[in-house]
Amino acid sequence: MHPEFWQQRWAAGQIGFHQSEPTALLQKHWPALGIPAQAKVLVPLAGKSLDMLWLAAQGHQVLGVELTQRAVDQFFAEHALSPQVHDSRYGRHHAAGNIELICGDVFALDAAALADCSAVFDRAAIIALPPDLRARYAATPYGLLPAGCRGLMITLEYVQAERDGPPFSVQEEEVRRLLQPRWEVELQERRPIPRDHPGHVAGTSLLDTVVYGLRARLPED
Protein backbone atom coordinates (compact mmCIF):
# COMPACT_ATOMS: atom_id res chain seq x y z
CA MET A 1 0.00 0.00 0.00
CA HIS A 2 1.12 3.62 -0.48
CA PRO A 3 2.77 5.21 2.58
CA GLU A 4 -0.08 7.70 2.83
CA PHE A 5 -2.53 4.84 3.44
CA TRP A 6 -0.72 3.75 6.60
CA GLN A 7 -0.12 7.32 7.76
CA GLN A 8 -3.88 7.91 7.55
CA ARG A 9 -4.69 4.66 9.34
CA TRP A 10 -2.43 5.55 12.26
CA ALA A 11 -3.67 9.14 12.38
CA ALA A 12 -7.27 7.89 12.56
CA GLY A 13 -6.45 5.18 15.10
CA GLN A 14 -7.58 2.49 12.64
CA ILE A 15 -5.05 -0.07 13.82
CA GLY A 16 -7.10 -3.21 14.34
CA PHE A 17 -3.99 -5.21 13.46
CA HIS A 18 -2.33 -4.08 16.70
CA GLN A 19 -2.57 -6.66 19.49
CA SER A 20 -2.85 -5.84 23.19
CA GLU A 21 -0.52 -8.70 24.10
CA PRO A 22 2.36 -10.59 22.46
CA THR A 23 1.43 -13.08 19.74
CA ALA A 24 0.62 -16.47 21.27
CA LEU A 25 1.90 -18.33 18.21
CA LEU A 26 5.23 -16.51 18.52
CA GLN A 27 5.56 -17.64 22.13
CA LYS A 28 4.61 -21.20 21.18
CA HIS A 29 6.89 -21.73 18.17
CA TRP A 30 9.88 -19.42 18.74
CA PRO A 31 11.71 -21.58 21.33
CA ALA A 32 11.89 -24.55 18.92
CA LEU A 33 13.96 -22.48 16.47
CA GLY A 34 16.94 -22.62 18.83
CA ILE A 35 17.94 -19.01 18.19
CA PRO A 36 20.66 -17.84 20.62
CA ALA A 37 19.52 -15.31 23.19
CA GLN A 38 21.90 -12.62 21.96
CA ALA A 39 20.80 -12.87 18.31
CA LYS A 40 19.48 -9.78 16.55
CA VAL A 41 15.91 -10.20 15.29
CA LEU A 42 14.48 -8.21 12.39
CA VAL A 43 10.82 -7.23 12.85
CA PRO A 44 9.62 -5.69 9.55
CA LEU A 45 6.59 -3.36 9.44
CA ALA A 46 6.74 -3.44 13.22
CA GLY A 47 4.14 -0.84 14.17
CA LYS A 48 4.15 -0.66 17.98
CA SER A 49 3.99 -4.42 18.37
CA LEU A 50 4.37 -5.90 21.84
CA ASP A 51 6.18 -8.78 20.15
CA MET A 52 9.27 -6.58 20.16
CA LEU A 53 9.13 -6.39 23.95
CA TRP A 54 8.66 -10.15 24.20
CA LEU A 55 11.64 -10.83 21.94
CA ALA A 56 13.76 -8.38 23.90
CA ALA A 57 12.76 -10.13 27.12
CA GLN A 58 14.22 -13.35 25.70
CA GLY A 59 17.58 -11.57 25.51
CA HIS A 60 17.44 -10.74 21.79
CA GLN A 61 18.55 -7.54 20.17
CA VAL A 62 15.52 -6.30 18.23
CA LEU A 63 15.64 -4.28 15.01
CA GLY A 64 12.16 -3.07 14.07
CA VAL A 65 11.37 -1.12 10.92
CA GLU A 66 8.21 0.98 10.75
CA LEU A 67 7.07 3.53 8.19
CA THR A 68 4.97 5.72 10.50
CA GLN A 69 6.54 8.06 13.03
CA ARG A 70 3.35 8.10 15.08
CA ALA A 71 3.65 4.34 15.66
CA VAL A 72 7.28 4.66 16.69
CA ASP A 73 6.54 7.49 19.12
CA GLN A 74 3.62 5.59 20.65
CA PHE A 75 5.71 2.46 21.16
CA PHE A 76 8.33 4.21 23.27
CA ALA A 77 5.86 6.48 25.10
CA GLU A 78 3.52 3.63 26.05
CA HIS A 79 6.37 1.69 27.63
CA ALA A 80 8.03 4.67 29.32
CA LEU A 81 11.18 4.28 27.22
CA SER A 82 13.38 7.25 26.31
CA PRO A 83 15.17 6.35 23.08
CA GLN A 84 18.39 7.78 21.75
CA VAL A 85 17.70 9.14 18.28
CA HIS A 86 19.92 9.53 15.23
CA ASP A 87 19.47 9.61 11.47
CA SER A 88 21.04 7.44 8.78
CA ARG A 89 20.38 6.63 5.15
CA TYR A 90 17.80 4.08 6.36
CA GLY A 91 15.70 6.60 8.31
CA ARG A 92 15.44 7.85 11.87
CA HIS A 93 16.76 5.37 14.46
CA HIS A 94 15.28 5.17 17.97
CA ALA A 95 17.16 2.96 20.43
CA ALA A 96 16.37 2.09 24.04
CA GLY A 97 17.85 -0.92 25.80
CA ASN A 98 18.06 -3.79 23.32
CA ILE A 99 15.31 -2.46 21.04
CA GLU A 100 16.07 -0.30 18.01
CA LEU A 101 13.19 0.94 15.87
CA ILE A 102 13.88 2.63 12.55
CA CYS A 103 11.23 4.96 11.20
CA GLY A 104 11.83 4.30 7.54
CA ASP A 105 11.01 2.21 4.50
CA VAL A 106 11.73 -1.51 4.80
CA PHE A 107 12.44 -1.55 1.05
CA ALA A 108 15.29 0.92 1.61
CA LEU A 109 17.28 -1.57 3.69
CA ASP A 110 20.38 -3.10 2.19
CA ALA A 111 22.67 -6.01 3.01
CA ALA A 112 24.78 -3.84 5.31
CA ALA A 113 21.76 -2.94 7.43
CA LEU A 114 20.80 -6.61 7.80
CA ALA A 115 24.24 -8.22 8.02
CA ASP A 116 24.03 -8.96 11.74
CA CYS A 117 20.37 -10.05 11.78
CA SER A 118 20.41 -13.78 12.42
CA ALA A 119 16.65 -14.03 12.96
CA VAL A 120 13.40 -12.58 11.63
CA PHE A 121 9.84 -12.41 12.91
CA ASP A 122 7.05 -11.50 10.48
CA ARG A 123 3.54 -11.40 11.89
CA ALA A 124 1.62 -8.63 10.11
CA ALA A 125 4.07 -7.63 7.38
CA ILE A 126 3.65 -9.80 4.29
CA ILE A 127 -0.15 -9.88 4.73
CA ALA A 128 -0.16 -6.07 4.75
CA LEU A 129 1.25 -5.93 1.22
CA PRO A 130 -0.62 -6.29 -2.09
CA PRO A 131 0.63 -8.92 -4.56
CA ASP A 132 2.90 -6.60 -6.55
CA LEU A 133 4.77 -5.54 -3.42
CA ARG A 134 5.07 -9.04 -1.98
CA ALA A 135 7.52 -10.06 -4.72
CA ARG A 136 9.59 -6.97 -3.95
CA TYR A 137 9.40 -7.76 -0.23
CA ALA A 138 10.77 -11.25 -0.89
CA ALA A 139 13.82 -9.57 -2.40
CA THR A 140 14.15 -6.85 0.27
CA PRO A 141 14.50 -7.67 3.08
CA TYR A 142 14.26 -11.46 2.73
CA GLY A 143 16.71 -11.75 -0.13
CA LEU A 144 19.31 -9.76 1.82
CA LEU A 145 19.19 -11.50 5.19
CA PRO A 146 22.34 -13.55 5.82
CA ALA A 147 22.65 -17.28 5.25
CA GLY A 148 21.61 -19.29 8.29
CA CYS A 149 19.06 -16.67 9.38
CA ARG A 150 16.04 -18.31 11.03
CA GLY A 151 12.60 -17.12 11.99
CA LEU A 152 8.85 -17.29 11.83
CA MET A 153 6.31 -15.94 9.37
CA ILE A 154 2.63 -15.81 10.32
CA THR A 155 0.07 -15.32 7.55
CA LEU A 156 -3.68 -15.36 7.02
CA GLU A 157 -5.58 -17.46 4.48
CA TYR A 158 -9.13 -16.76 3.31
CA VAL A 159 -11.00 -16.37 0.02
CA GLN A 160 -9.53 -13.11 -1.28
CA ALA A 161 -12.63 -12.40 -3.38
CA GLU A 162 -14.64 -12.00 -0.17
CA ARG A 163 -12.97 -8.71 0.78
CA ASP A 164 -10.27 -6.24 -0.12
CA GLY A 165 -7.06 -6.20 1.88
CA PRO A 166 -5.21 -5.40 3.95
CA PRO A 167 -4.84 -7.79 5.56
CA PHE A 168 -4.45 -9.85 2.41
CA SER A 169 -4.78 -13.60 2.07
CA VAL A 170 -1.34 -15.11 1.40
CA GLN A 171 -1.58 -18.79 0.54
CA GLU A 172 1.06 -21.41 1.30
CA GLU A 173 1.82 -21.85 -2.39
CA GLU A 174 2.70 -18.16 -2.68
CA VAL A 175 4.88 -18.16 0.45
CA ARG A 176 6.90 -21.04 -0.97
CA ARG A 177 7.09 -19.50 -4.44
CA LEU A 178 8.35 -16.20 -3.06
CA LEU A 179 10.92 -17.56 -0.61
CA GLN A 180 12.15 -20.84 -2.04
CA PRO A 181 14.73 -22.02 -2.98
CA ARG A 182 16.85 -19.57 -0.93
CA TRP A 183 14.79 -20.23 2.18
CA GLU A 184 13.70 -23.50 3.71
CA VAL A 185 10.00 -23.09 4.47
CA GLU A 186 8.42 -25.48 6.96
CA LEU A 187 4.73 -25.37 7.78
CA GLN A 188 4.44 -25.34 11.58
CA GLU A 189 0.73 -24.87 12.19
CA ARG A 190 -2.52 -23.98 10.45
CA ARG A 191 -5.21 -22.81 12.87
CA PRO A 192 -8.81 -21.80 12.06
CA ILE A 193 -9.96 -18.45 13.50
CA PRO A 194 -13.65 -18.63 14.51
CA ARG A 195 -15.99 -15.80 13.60
CA ASP A 196 -16.45 -14.85 17.26
CA HIS A 197 -12.70 -14.57 17.84
CA PRO A 198 -11.28 -11.03 18.24
CA GLY A 199 -8.75 -11.80 15.51
CA HIS A 200 -11.37 -12.69 12.91
CA VAL A 201 -11.22 -10.55 9.77
CA ALA A 202 -14.60 -9.01 8.96
CA GLY A 203 -16.16 -10.18 5.72
CA THR A 204 -14.47 -13.57 5.61
CA SER A 205 -16.22 -16.92 5.93
CA LEU A 206 -13.38 -19.37 6.56
CA LEU A 207 -10.19 -17.87 7.97
CA ASP A 208 -6.94 -19.60 8.96
CA THR A 209 -3.77 -18.28 10.51
CA VAL A 210 -0.68 -20.14 9.34
CA VAL A 211 2.79 -20.32 10.91
CA TYR A 212 5.95 -21.09 8.91
CA GLY A 213 9.42 -21.80 10.21
CA LEU A 214 12.10 -20.23 8.00
CA ARG A 215 15.82 -20.79 7.49
CA ALA A 216 18.01 -19.07 4.91
CA ARG A 217 20.07 -21.82 3.29
CA LEU A 218 23.80 -22.01 3.81
CA PRO A 219 26.10 -22.24 0.75
CA GLU A 220 26.75 -25.93 1.44
CA ASP A 221 23.04 -26.84 1.58
PDB file of C-alpha atoms in Angstrom:
ATOM      1  CA  MET A   1       0.000   0.000   0.000  1.00  0.00           C
ATOM      2  CA  HIS A   2       1.119   3.616  -0.477  1.00  0.00           C
ATOM      3  CA  PRO A   3       2.766   5.209   2.578  1.00  0.00           C
ATOM      4  CA  GLU A   4      -0.083   7.705   2.827  1.00  0.00           C
ATOM      5  CA  PHE A   5      -2.525   4.843   3.441  1.00  0.00           C
ATOM      6  CA  TRP A   6      -0.715   3.754   6.597  1.00  0.00           C
ATOM      7  CA  GLN A   7      -0.120   7.318   7.759  1.00  0.00           C
ATOM      8  CA  GLN A   8      -3.877   7.915   7.552  1.00  0.00           C
ATOM      9  CA  ARG A   9      -4.692   4.657   9.344  1.00  0.00           C
ATOM     10  CA  TRP A  10      -2.432   5.548  12.259  1.00  0.00           C
ATOM     11  CA  ALA A  11      -3.670   9.144  12.377  1.00  0.00           C
ATOM     12  CA  ALA A  12      -7.269   7.890  12.560  1.00  0.00           C
ATOM     13  CA  GLY A  13      -6.452   5.184  15.096  1.00  0.00           C
ATOM     14  CA  GLN A  14      -7.578   2.492  12.640  1.00  0.00           C
ATOM     15  CA  ILE A  15      -5.049  -0.072  13.821  1.00  0.00           C
ATOM     16  CA  GLY A  16      -7.097  -3.210  14.340  1.00  0.00           C
ATOM     17  CA  PHE A  17      -3.990  -5.211  13.458  1.00  0.00           C
ATOM     18  CA  HIS A  18      -2.331  -4.083  16.700  1.00  0.00           C
ATOM     19  CA  GLN A  19      -2.569  -6.656  19.492  1.00  0.00           C
ATOM     20  CA  SER A  20      -2.846  -5.837  23.186  1.00  0.00           C
ATOM     21  CA  GLU A  21      -0.524  -8.703  24.100  1.00  0.00           C
ATOM     22  CA  PRO A  22       2.356 -10.594  22.464  1.00  0.00           C
ATOM     23  CA  THR A  23       1.432 -13.085  19.741  1.00  0.00           C
ATOM     24  CA  ALA A  24       0.616 -16.472  21.271  1.00  0.00           C
ATOM     25  CA  LEU A  25       1.902 -18.326  18.213  1.00  0.00           C
ATOM     26  CA  LEU A  26       5.226 -16.513  18.523  1.00  0.00           C
ATOM     27  CA  GLN A  27       5.558 -17.642  22.125  1.00  0.00           C
ATOM     28  CA  LYS A  28       4.606 -21.200  21.176  1.00  0.00           C
ATOM     29  CA  HIS A  29       6.893 -21.728  18.175  1.00  0.00           C
ATOM     30  CA  TRP A  30       9.878 -19.420  18.743  1.00  0.00           C
ATOM     31  CA  PRO A  31      11.709 -21.580  21.328  1.00  0.00           C
ATOM     32  CA  ALA A  32      11.890 -24.547  18.924  1.00  0.00           C
ATOM     33  CA  LEU A  33      13.963 -22.482  16.473  1.00  0.00           C
ATOM     34  CA  GLY A  34      16.937 -22.621  18.827  1.00  0.00           C
ATOM     35  CA  ILE A  35      17.939 -19.014  18.187  1.00  0.00           C
ATOM     36  CA  PRO A  36      20.661 -17.836  20.621  1.00  0.00           C
ATOM     37  CA  ALA A  37      19.516 -15.305  23.191  1.00  0.00           C
ATOM     38  CA  GLN A  38      21.903 -12.620  21.963  1.00  0.00           C
ATOM     39  CA  ALA A  39      20.796 -12.870  18.313  1.00  0.00           C
ATOM     40  CA  LYS A  40      19.480  -9.777  16.545  1.00  0.00           C
ATOM     41  CA  VAL A  41      15.913 -10.196  15.285  1.00  0.00           C
ATOM     42  CA  LEU A  42      14.480  -8.210  12.387  1.00  0.00           C
ATOM     43  CA  VAL A  43      10.819  -7.231  12.848  1.00  0.00           C
ATOM     44  CA  PRO A  44       9.621  -5.688   9.555  1.00  0.00           C
ATOM     45  CA  LEU A  45       6.585  -3.360   9.444  1.00  0.00           C
ATOM     46  CA  ALA A  46       6.744  -3.437  13.223  1.00  0.00           C
ATOM     47  CA  GLY A  47       4.137  -0.840  14.174  1.00  0.00           C
ATOM     48  CA  LYS A  48       4.147  -0.658  17.984  1.00  0.00           C
ATOM     49  CA  SER A  49       3.987  -4.423  18.372  1.00  0.00           C
ATOM     50  CA  LEU A  50       4.369  -5.903  21.840  1.00  0.00           C
ATOM     51  CA  ASP A  51       6.177  -8.783  20.148  1.00  0.00           C
ATOM     52  CA  MET A  52       9.273  -6.577  20.156  1.00  0.00           C
ATOM     53  CA  LEU A  53       9.132  -6.390  23.946  1.00  0.00           C
ATOM     54  CA  TRP A  54       8.661 -10.151  24.195  1.00  0.00           C
ATOM     55  CA  LEU A  55      11.636 -10.835  21.939  1.00  0.00           C
ATOM     56  CA  ALA A  56      13.755  -8.378  23.898  1.00  0.00           C
ATOM     57  CA  ALA A  57      12.758 -10.128  27.122  1.00  0.00           C
ATOM     58  CA  GLN A  58      14.216 -13.354  25.696  1.00  0.00           C
ATOM     59  CA  GLY A  59      17.575 -11.568  25.510  1.00  0.00           C
ATOM     60  CA  HIS A  60      17.444 -10.742  21.791  1.00  0.00           C
ATOM     61  CA  GLN A  61      18.551  -7.537  20.166  1.00  0.00           C
ATOM     62  CA  VAL A  62      15.516  -6.303  18.234  1.00  0.00           C
ATOM     63  CA  LEU A  63      15.636  -4.276  15.007  1.00  0.00           C
ATOM     64  CA  GLY A  64      12.163  -3.071  14.067  1.00  0.00           C
ATOM     65  CA  VAL A  65      11.372  -1.121  10.916  1.00  0.00           C
ATOM     66  CA  GLU A  66       8.210   0.977  10.752  1.00  0.00           C
ATOM     67  CA  LEU A  67       7.065   3.533   8.190  1.00  0.00           C
ATOM     68  CA  THR A  68       4.973   5.724  10.499  1.00  0.00           C
ATOM     69  CA  GLN A  69       6.538   8.063  13.025  1.00  0.00           C
ATOM     70  CA  ARG A  70       3.349   8.100  15.083  1.00  0.00           C
ATOM     71  CA  ALA A  71       3.648   4.338  15.659  1.00  0.00           C
ATOM     72  CA  VAL A  72       7.283   4.660  16.691  1.00  0.00           C
ATOM     73  CA  ASP A  73       6.541   7.489  19.117  1.00  0.00           C
ATOM     74  CA  GLN A  74       3.622   5.594  20.645  1.00  0.00           C
ATOM     75  CA  PHE A  75       5.711   2.457  21.165  1.00  0.00           C
ATOM     76  CA  PHE A  76       8.329   4.212  23.275  1.00  0.00           C
ATOM     77  CA  ALA A  77       5.860   6.477  25.101  1.00  0.00           C
ATOM     78  CA  GLU A  78       3.518   3.629  26.048  1.00  0.00           C
ATOM     79  CA  HIS A  79       6.369   1.691  27.631  1.00  0.00           C
ATOM     80  CA  ALA A  80       8.034   4.674  29.319  1.00  0.00           C
ATOM     81  CA  LEU A  81      11.179   4.281  27.224  1.00  0.00           C
ATOM     82  CA  SER A  82      13.382   7.249  26.312  1.00  0.00           C
ATOM     83  CA  PRO A  83      15.167   6.355  23.075  1.00  0.00           C
ATOM     84  CA  GLN A  84      18.394   7.775  21.750  1.00  0.00           C
ATOM     85  CA  VAL A  85      17.700   9.141  18.275  1.00  0.00           C
ATOM     86  CA  HIS A  86      19.915   9.533  15.233  1.00  0.00           C
ATOM     87  CA  ASP A  87      19.468   9.606  11.468  1.00  0.00           C
ATOM     88  CA  SER A  88      21.043   7.435   8.781  1.00  0.00           C
ATOM     89  CA  ARG A  89      20.378   6.627   5.151  1.00  0.00           C
ATOM     90  CA  TYR A  90      17.801   4.082   6.363  1.00  0.00           C
ATOM     91  CA  GLY A  91      15.699   6.596   8.305  1.00  0.00           C
ATOM     92  CA  ARG A  92      15.441   7.848  11.873  1.00  0.00           C
ATOM     93  CA  HIS A  93      16.763   5.370  14.457  1.00  0.00           C
ATOM     94  CA  HIS A  94      15.283   5.172  17.966  1.00  0.00           C
ATOM     95  CA  ALA A  95      17.161   2.957  20.427  1.00  0.00           C
ATOM     96  CA  ALA A  96      16.371   2.086  24.036  1.00  0.00           C
ATOM     97  CA  GLY A  97      17.852  -0.925  25.795  1.00  0.00           C
ATOM     98  CA  ASN A  98      18.059  -3.791  23.321  1.00  0.00           C
ATOM     99  CA  ILE A  99      15.312  -2.463  21.041  1.00  0.00           C
ATOM    100  CA  GLU A 100      16.067  -0.298  18.006  1.00  0.00           C
ATOM    101  CA  LEU A 101      13.187   0.939  15.875  1.00  0.00           C
ATOM    102  CA  ILE A 102      13.883   2.629  12.553  1.00  0.00           C
ATOM    103  CA  CYS A 103      11.234   4.961  11.203  1.00  0.00           C
ATOM    104  CA  GLY A 104      11.834   4.302   7.541  1.00  0.00           C
ATOM    105  CA  ASP A 105      11.013   2.207   4.499  1.00  0.00           C
ATOM    106  CA  VAL A 106      11.730  -1.511   4.800  1.00  0.00           C
ATOM    107  CA  PHE A 107      12.438  -1.551   1.049  1.00  0.00           C
ATOM    108  CA  ALA A 108      15.286   0.916   1.609  1.00  0.00           C
ATOM    109  CA  LEU A 109      17.275  -1.569   3.690  1.00  0.00           C
ATOM    110  CA  ASP A 110      20.382  -3.104   2.191  1.00  0.00           C
ATOM    111  CA  ALA A 111      22.672  -6.011   3.008  1.00  0.00           C
ATOM    112  CA  ALA A 112      24.785  -3.836   5.309  1.00  0.00           C
ATOM    113  CA  ALA A 113      21.758  -2.939   7.429  1.00  0.00           C
ATOM    114  CA  LEU A 114      20.802  -6.609   7.795  1.00  0.00           C
ATOM    115  CA  ALA A 115      24.237  -8.216   8.025  1.00  0.00           C
ATOM    116  CA  ASP A 116      24.029  -8.964  11.740  1.00  0.00           C
ATOM    117  CA  CYS A 117      20.370 -10.046  11.779  1.00  0.00           C
ATOM    118  CA  SER A 118      20.405 -13.780  12.421  1.00  0.00           C
ATOM    119  CA  ALA A 119      16.648 -14.034  12.964  1.00  0.00           C
ATOM    120  CA  VAL A 120      13.398 -12.575  11.634  1.00  0.00           C
ATOM    121  CA  PHE A 121       9.838 -12.407  12.908  1.00  0.00           C
ATOM    122  CA  ASP A 122       7.050 -11.496  10.476  1.00  0.00           C
ATOM    123  CA  ARG A 123       3.545 -11.401  11.890  1.00  0.00           C
ATOM    124  CA  ALA A 124       1.625  -8.630  10.109  1.00  0.00           C
ATOM    125  CA  ALA A 125       4.071  -7.634   7.379  1.00  0.00           C
ATOM    126  CA  ILE A 126       3.649  -9.800   4.293  1.00  0.00           C
ATOM    127  CA  ILE A 127      -0.155  -9.877   4.734  1.00  0.00           C
ATOM    128  CA  ALA A 128      -0.164  -6.068   4.755  1.00  0.00           C
ATOM    129  CA  LEU A 129       1.250  -5.931   1.219  1.00  0.00           C
ATOM    130  CA  PRO A 130      -0.624  -6.294  -2.089  1.00  0.00           C
ATOM    131  CA  PRO A 131       0.633  -8.919  -4.562  1.00  0.00           C
ATOM    132  CA  ASP A 132       2.903  -6.601  -6.553  1.00  0.00           C
ATOM    133  CA  LEU A 133       4.770  -5.537  -3.417  1.00  0.00           C
ATOM    134  CA  ARG A 134       5.070  -9.039  -1.984  1.00  0.00           C
ATOM    135  CA  ALA A 135       7.516 -10.062  -4.716  1.00  0.00           C
ATOM    136  CA  ARG A 136       9.593  -6.968  -3.949  1.00  0.00           C
ATOM    137  CA  TYR A 137       9.397  -7.759  -0.235  1.00  0.00           C
ATOM    138  CA  ALA A 138      10.766 -11.254  -0.895  1.00  0.00           C
ATOM    139  CA  ALA A 139      13.825  -9.566  -2.399  1.00  0.00           C
ATOM    140  CA  THR A 140      14.150  -6.853   0.274  1.00  0.00           C
ATOM    141  CA  PRO A 141      14.504  -7.672   3.082  1.00  0.00           C
ATOM    142  CA  TYR A 142      14.265 -11.462   2.732  1.00  0.00           C
ATOM    143  CA  GLY A 143      16.711 -11.745  -0.134  1.00  0.00           C
ATOM    144  CA  LEU A 144      19.308  -9.755   1.823  1.00  0.00           C
ATOM    145  CA  LEU A 145      19.189 -11.500   5.191  1.00  0.00           C
ATOM    146  CA  PRO A 146      22.342 -13.547   5.816  1.00  0.00           C
ATOM    147  CA  ALA A 147      22.646 -17.283   5.253  1.00  0.00           C
ATOM    148  CA  GLY A 148      21.609 -19.285   8.285  1.00  0.00           C
ATOM    149  CA  CYS A 149      19.065 -16.674   9.380  1.00  0.00           C
ATOM    150  CA  ARG A 150      16.036 -18.310  11.030  1.00  0.00           C
ATOM    151  CA  GLY A 151      12.604 -17.117  11.989  1.00  0.00           C
ATOM    152  CA  LEU A 152       8.851 -17.289  11.831  1.00  0.00           C
ATOM    153  CA  MET A 153       6.311 -15.943   9.371  1.00  0.00           C
ATOM    154  CA  ILE A 154       2.633 -15.806  10.316  1.00  0.00           C
ATOM    155  CA  THR A 155       0.066 -15.322   7.553  1.00  0.00           C
ATOM    156  CA  LEU A 156      -3.683 -15.361   7.017  1.00  0.00           C
ATOM    157  CA  GLU A 157      -5.583 -17.458   4.475  1.00  0.00           C
ATOM    158  CA  TYR A 158      -9.130 -16.761   3.308  1.00  0.00           C
ATOM    159  CA  VAL A 159     -10.996 -16.370   0.018  1.00  0.00           C
ATOM    160  CA  GLN A 160      -9.531 -13.112  -1.282  1.00  0.00           C
ATOM    161  CA  ALA A 161     -12.629 -12.403  -3.383  1.00  0.00           C
ATOM    162  CA  GLU A 162     -14.645 -11.997  -0.171  1.00  0.00           C
ATOM    163  CA  ARG A 163     -12.974  -8.708   0.779  1.00  0.00           C
ATOM    164  CA  ASP A 164     -10.265  -6.239  -0.117  1.00  0.00           C
ATOM    165  CA  GLY A 165      -7.060  -6.203   1.878  1.00  0.00           C
ATOM    166  CA  PRO A 166      -5.210  -5.396   3.946  1.00  0.00           C
ATOM    167  CA  PRO A 167      -4.836  -7.790   5.563  1.00  0.00           C
ATOM    168  CA  PHE A 168      -4.454  -9.854   2.412  1.00  0.00           C
ATOM    169  CA  SER A 169      -4.775 -13.601   2.070  1.00  0.00           C
ATOM    170  CA  VAL A 170      -1.339 -15.115   1.399  1.00  0.00           C
ATOM    171  CA  GLN A 171      -1.580 -18.792   0.538  1.00  0.00           C
ATOM    172  CA  GLU A 172       1.060 -21.406   1.300  1.00  0.00           C
ATOM    173  CA  GLU A 173       1.822 -21.851  -2.393  1.00  0.00           C
ATOM    174  CA  GLU A 174       2.703 -18.158  -2.675  1.00  0.00           C
ATOM    175  CA  VAL A 175       4.877 -18.161   0.448  1.00  0.00           C
ATOM    176  CA  ARG A 176       6.896 -21.040  -0.966  1.00  0.00           C
ATOM    177  CA  ARG A 177       7.085 -19.499  -4.442  1.00  0.00           C
ATOM    178  CA  LEU A 178       8.345 -16.204  -3.064  1.00  0.00           C
ATOM    179  CA  LEU A 179      10.918 -17.555  -0.614  1.00  0.00           C
ATOM    180  CA  GLN A 180      12.154 -20.844  -2.040  1.00  0.00           C
ATOM    181  CA  PRO A 181      14.733 -22.019  -2.981  1.00  0.00           C
ATOM    182  CA  ARG A 182      16.845 -19.567  -0.934  1.00  0.00           C
ATOM    183  CA  TRP A 183      14.788 -20.232   2.178  1.00  0.00           C
ATOM    184  CA  GLU A 184      13.704 -23.495   3.710  1.00  0.00           C
ATOM    185  CA  VAL A 185      10.004 -23.087   4.470  1.00  0.00           C
ATOM    186  CA  GLU A 186       8.422 -25.479   6.961  1.00  0.00           C
ATOM    187  CA  LEU A 187       4.728 -25.371   7.779  1.00  0.00           C
ATOM    188  CA  GLN A 188       4.437 -25.336  11.579  1.00  0.00           C
ATOM    189  CA  GLU A 189       0.726 -24.870  12.188  1.00  0.00           C
ATOM    190  CA  ARG A 190      -2.521 -23.982  10.451  1.00  0.00           C
ATOM    191  CA  ARG A 191      -5.207 -22.815  12.871  1.00  0.00           C
ATOM    192  CA  PRO A 192      -8.810 -21.795  12.057  1.00  0.00           C
ATOM    193  CA  ILE A 193      -9.956 -18.453  13.498  1.00  0.00           C
ATOM    194  CA  PRO A 194     -13.649 -18.629  14.511  1.00  0.00           C
ATOM    195  CA  ARG A 195     -15.991 -15.805  13.602  1.00  0.00           C
ATOM    196  CA  ASP A 196     -16.454 -14.848  17.261  1.00  0.00           C
ATOM    197  CA  HIS A 197     -12.702 -14.567  17.841  1.00  0.00           C
ATOM    198  CA  PRO A 198     -11.279 -11.027  18.244  1.00  0.00           C
ATOM    199  CA  GLY A 199      -8.752 -11.799  15.506  1.00  0.00           C
ATOM    200  CA  HIS A 200     -11.370 -12.695  12.908  1.00  0.00           C
ATOM    201  CA  VAL A 201     -11.222 -10.549   9.774  1.00  0.00           C
ATOM    202  CA  ALA A 202     -14.599  -9.013   8.962  1.00  0.00           C
ATOM    203  CA  GLY A 203     -16.163 -10.179   5.717  1.00  0.00           C
ATOM    204  CA  THR A 204     -14.471 -13.574   5.606  1.00  0.00           C
ATOM    205  CA  SER A 205     -16.224 -16.921   5.934  1.00  0.00           C
ATOM    206  CA  LEU A 206     -13.375 -19.371   6.558  1.00  0.00           C
ATOM    207  CA  LEU A 207     -10.187 -17.874   7.967  1.00  0.00           C
ATOM    208  CA  ASP A 208      -6.941 -19.598   8.955  1.00  0.00           C
ATOM    209  CA  THR A 209      -3.773 -18.281  10.515  1.00  0.00           C
ATOM    210  CA  VAL A 210      -0.676 -20.140   9.335  1.00  0.00           C
ATOM    211  CA  VAL A 211       2.788 -20.324  10.907  1.00  0.00           C
ATOM    212  CA  TYR A 212       5.950 -21.087   8.912  1.00  0.00           C
ATOM    213  CA  GLY A 213       9.423 -21.798  10.207  1.00  0.00           C
ATOM    214  CA  LEU A 214      12.101 -20.232   8.001  1.00  0.00           C
ATOM    215  CA  ARG A 215      15.819 -20.786   7.489  1.00  0.00           C
ATOM    216  CA  ALA A 216      18.011 -19.075   4.911  1.00  0.00           C
ATOM    217  CA  ARG A 217      20.067 -21.816   3.290  1.00  0.00           C
ATOM    218  CA  LEU A 218      23.803 -22.011   3.811  1.00  0.00           C
ATOM    219  CA  PRO A 219      26.102 -22.239   0.747  1.00  0.00           C
ATOM    220  CA  GLU A 220      26.749 -25.931   1.436  1.00  0.00           C
ATOM    221  CA  ASP A 221      23.042 -26.836   1.575  1.00  0.00           C
TER     222      ASP A 221
END
